[in-house]
Short mmCIF file of C-alpha atoms in Angstrom, two decimals:
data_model
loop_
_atom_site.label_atom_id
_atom_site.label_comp_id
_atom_site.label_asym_id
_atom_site.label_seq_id
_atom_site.Cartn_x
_atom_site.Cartn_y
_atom_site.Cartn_z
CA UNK J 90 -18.12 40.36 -20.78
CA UNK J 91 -21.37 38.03 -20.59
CA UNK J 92 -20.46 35.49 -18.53
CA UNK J 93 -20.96 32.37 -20.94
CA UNK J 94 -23.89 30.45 -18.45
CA UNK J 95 -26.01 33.06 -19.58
CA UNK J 96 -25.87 32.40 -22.95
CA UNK J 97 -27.63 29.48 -24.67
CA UNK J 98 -28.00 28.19 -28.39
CA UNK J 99 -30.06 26.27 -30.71
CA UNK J 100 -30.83 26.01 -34.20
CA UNK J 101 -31.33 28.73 -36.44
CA UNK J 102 -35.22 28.98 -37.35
CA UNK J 103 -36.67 31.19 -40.59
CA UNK J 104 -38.08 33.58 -37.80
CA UNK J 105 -34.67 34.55 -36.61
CA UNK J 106 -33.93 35.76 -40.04
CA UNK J 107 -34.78 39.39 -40.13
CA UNK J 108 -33.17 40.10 -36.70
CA UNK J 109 -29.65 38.42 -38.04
CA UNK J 110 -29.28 40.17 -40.97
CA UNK J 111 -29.37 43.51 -39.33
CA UNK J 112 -25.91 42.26 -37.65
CA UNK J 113 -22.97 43.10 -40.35
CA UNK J 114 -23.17 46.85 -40.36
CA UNK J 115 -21.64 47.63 -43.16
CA UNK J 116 -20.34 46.30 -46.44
CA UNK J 117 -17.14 45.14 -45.29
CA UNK J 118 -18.52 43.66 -42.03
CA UNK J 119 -21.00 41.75 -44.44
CA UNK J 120 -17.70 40.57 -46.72
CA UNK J 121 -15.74 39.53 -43.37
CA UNK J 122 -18.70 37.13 -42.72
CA UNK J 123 -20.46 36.14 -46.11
CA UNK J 124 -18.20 37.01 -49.20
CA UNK J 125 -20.81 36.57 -51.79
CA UNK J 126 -23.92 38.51 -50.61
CA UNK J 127 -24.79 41.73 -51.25
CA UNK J 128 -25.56 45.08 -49.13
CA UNK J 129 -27.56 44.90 -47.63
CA UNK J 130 -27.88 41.49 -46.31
CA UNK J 131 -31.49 40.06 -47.32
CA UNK J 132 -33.49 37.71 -45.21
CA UNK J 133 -33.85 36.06 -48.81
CA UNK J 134 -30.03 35.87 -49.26
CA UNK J 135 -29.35 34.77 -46.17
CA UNK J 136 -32.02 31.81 -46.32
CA UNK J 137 -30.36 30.70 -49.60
CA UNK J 138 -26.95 30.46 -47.32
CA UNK J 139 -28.88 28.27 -45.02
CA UNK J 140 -30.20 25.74 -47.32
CA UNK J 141 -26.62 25.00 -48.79
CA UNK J 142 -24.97 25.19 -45.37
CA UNK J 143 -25.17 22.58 -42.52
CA UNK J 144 -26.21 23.24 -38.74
CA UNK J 145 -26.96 27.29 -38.71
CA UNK J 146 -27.22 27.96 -35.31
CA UNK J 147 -27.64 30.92 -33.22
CA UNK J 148 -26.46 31.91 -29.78
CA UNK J 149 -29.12 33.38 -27.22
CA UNK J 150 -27.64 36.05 -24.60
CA UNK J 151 -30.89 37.35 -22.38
CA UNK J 152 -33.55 35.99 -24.66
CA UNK J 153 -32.55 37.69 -27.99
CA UNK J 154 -30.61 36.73 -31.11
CA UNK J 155 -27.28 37.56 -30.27
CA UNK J 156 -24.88 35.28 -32.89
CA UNK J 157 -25.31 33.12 -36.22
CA UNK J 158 -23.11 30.71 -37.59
CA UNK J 159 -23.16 27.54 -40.08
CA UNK J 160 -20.99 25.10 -41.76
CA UNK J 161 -20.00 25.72 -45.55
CA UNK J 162 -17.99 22.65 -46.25
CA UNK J 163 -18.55 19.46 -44.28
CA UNK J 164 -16.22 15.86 -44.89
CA UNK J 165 -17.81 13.60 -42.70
CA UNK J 166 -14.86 11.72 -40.31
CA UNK J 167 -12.13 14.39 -41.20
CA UNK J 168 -13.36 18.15 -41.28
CA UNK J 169 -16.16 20.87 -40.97
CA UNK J 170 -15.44 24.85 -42.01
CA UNK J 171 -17.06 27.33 -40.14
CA UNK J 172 -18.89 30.09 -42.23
CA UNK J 173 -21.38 33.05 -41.71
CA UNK J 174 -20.19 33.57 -38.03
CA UNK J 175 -21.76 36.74 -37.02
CA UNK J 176 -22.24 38.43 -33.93
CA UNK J 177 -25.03 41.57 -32.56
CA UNK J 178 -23.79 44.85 -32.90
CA UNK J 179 -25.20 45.03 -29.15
CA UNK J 180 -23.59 41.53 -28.53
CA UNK J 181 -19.73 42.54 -29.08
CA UNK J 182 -16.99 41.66 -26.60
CA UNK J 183 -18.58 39.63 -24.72
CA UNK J 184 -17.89 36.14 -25.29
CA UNK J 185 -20.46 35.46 -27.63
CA UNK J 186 -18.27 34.32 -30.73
CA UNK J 187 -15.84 32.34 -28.12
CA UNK J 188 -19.29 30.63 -27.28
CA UNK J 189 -20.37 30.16 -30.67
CA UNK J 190 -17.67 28.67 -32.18
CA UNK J 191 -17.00 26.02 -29.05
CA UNK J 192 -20.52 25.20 -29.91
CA UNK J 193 -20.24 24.57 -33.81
CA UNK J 194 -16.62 22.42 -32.72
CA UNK J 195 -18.95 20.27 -30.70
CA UNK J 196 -21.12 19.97 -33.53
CA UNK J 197 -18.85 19.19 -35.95
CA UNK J 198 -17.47 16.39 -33.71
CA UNK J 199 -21.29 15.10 -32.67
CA UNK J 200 -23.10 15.86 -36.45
CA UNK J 201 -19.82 14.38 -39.01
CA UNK J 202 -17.77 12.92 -36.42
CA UNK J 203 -14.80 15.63 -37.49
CA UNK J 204 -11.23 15.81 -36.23
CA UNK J 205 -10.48 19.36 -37.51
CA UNK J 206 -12.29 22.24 -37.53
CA UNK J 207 -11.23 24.76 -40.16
CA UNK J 208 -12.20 28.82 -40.39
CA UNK J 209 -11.13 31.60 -43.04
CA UNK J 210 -10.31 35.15 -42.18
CA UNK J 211 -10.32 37.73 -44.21
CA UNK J 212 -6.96 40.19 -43.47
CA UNK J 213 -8.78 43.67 -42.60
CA UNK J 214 -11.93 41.51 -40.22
CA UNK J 215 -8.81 42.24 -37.52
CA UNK J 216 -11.85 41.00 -34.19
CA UNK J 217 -11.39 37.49 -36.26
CA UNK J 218 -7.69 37.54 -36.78
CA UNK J 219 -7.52 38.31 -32.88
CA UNK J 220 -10.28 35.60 -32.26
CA UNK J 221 -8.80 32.43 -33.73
CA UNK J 222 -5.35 32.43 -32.04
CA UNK J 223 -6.86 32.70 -29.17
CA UNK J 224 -8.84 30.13 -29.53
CA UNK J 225 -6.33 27.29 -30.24
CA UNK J 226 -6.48 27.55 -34.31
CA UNK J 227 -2.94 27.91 -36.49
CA UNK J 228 -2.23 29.24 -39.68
CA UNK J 229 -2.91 26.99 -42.70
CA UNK J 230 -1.90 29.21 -45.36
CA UNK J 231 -3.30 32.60 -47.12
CA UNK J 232 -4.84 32.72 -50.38
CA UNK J 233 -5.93 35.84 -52.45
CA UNK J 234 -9.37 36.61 -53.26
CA UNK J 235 -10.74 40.11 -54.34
CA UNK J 236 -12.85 41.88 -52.69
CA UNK J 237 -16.63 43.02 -53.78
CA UNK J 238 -14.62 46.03 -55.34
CA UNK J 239 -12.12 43.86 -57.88
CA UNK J 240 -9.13 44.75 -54.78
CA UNK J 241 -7.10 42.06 -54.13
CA UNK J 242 -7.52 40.77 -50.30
CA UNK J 243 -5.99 37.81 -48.60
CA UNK J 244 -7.81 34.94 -47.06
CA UNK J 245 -6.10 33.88 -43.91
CA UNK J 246 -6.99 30.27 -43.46
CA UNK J 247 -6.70 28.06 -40.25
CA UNK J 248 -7.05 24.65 -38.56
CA UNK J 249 -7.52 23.18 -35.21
CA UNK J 250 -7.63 19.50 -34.19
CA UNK J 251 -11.05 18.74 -32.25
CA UNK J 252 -10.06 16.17 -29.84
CA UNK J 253 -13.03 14.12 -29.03
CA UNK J 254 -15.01 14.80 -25.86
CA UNK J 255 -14.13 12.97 -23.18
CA UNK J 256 -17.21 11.60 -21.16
CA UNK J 257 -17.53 13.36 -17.36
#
């Protein structure tokens, strides 16, 4: 596992484009993360994501692209959602989507002023299902949804407070 002062982040810049969208592998990985693109993901399809989202950021691990994430729904003062979270093929298991989304809560809490932070999860992306949990969120409720194929799929949904930071 990357130990997590070795990774950095910033904002996502057009230039970083063609490197994230080699990161879902398949079609499935590419539904777990973005539900309405198509495979392959497109640089063009994925800049259209951006410029409806909020705060697309990526995580750095040894100078390359190594995680992507954004906000799809943003209250200001009450909540953000967390879409798009992706993570390098090369990147996996180490920490880097444990990093990324601590990063996007402190957004949420610095850029809207949010008390909850709120992520989807579709049932077969089992790393996510793992992920959240772990990670302090609870289970909000499931919703269906169908899949790119007309199957039906459930959306697990959850929540976490973001208690505001505390200054050192």
């Amino acid at each position: 596992m990357t130990h997590p002062s070795t990774l950095s982040h910033r904002p996502a810049t057009a230039t970083d484009l063609p490197t994230i969208v080699t990161f879902p592998q398949d079609a499935n990985e590419l539904f777990f993360a973005y539900p309405k693109a198509n495979w392959p993901l497109s640089v063009g399809q994925l800049a259209a994501s951006m410029a409806e989202r909020r705060d697309s950021t990526v995580v750095v691990s040894e100078g390359r692209v190594a995680g992507f994430a954004n906000f799809y729904q943003w209250q200001h003062g009450d909540f953000c959602a967390l879409g798009n979270l992706m993570v390098a093929p090369w990147a996996r298991g180490q920490g880097v989507a444990h990093y990324l989304v601590a990063v996007m809560e402190r957004l949420a809490r610095e850029h809207y002023k949010a008390t909850r932070m709120k992520v989807s999860c579709f049932n077969a992306n089992s790393a996510g299902l793992l992920l959240y949990p772990k990670l302090g969120y609870l289970l909000d409720g499931i919703v269906e949804r169908r899949d790119p194929q007309g199957a039906r799929v459930a959306l697990v949904q959850f929540g976490k407070a973001l208690k505001a930071e505390t200054a050192a």
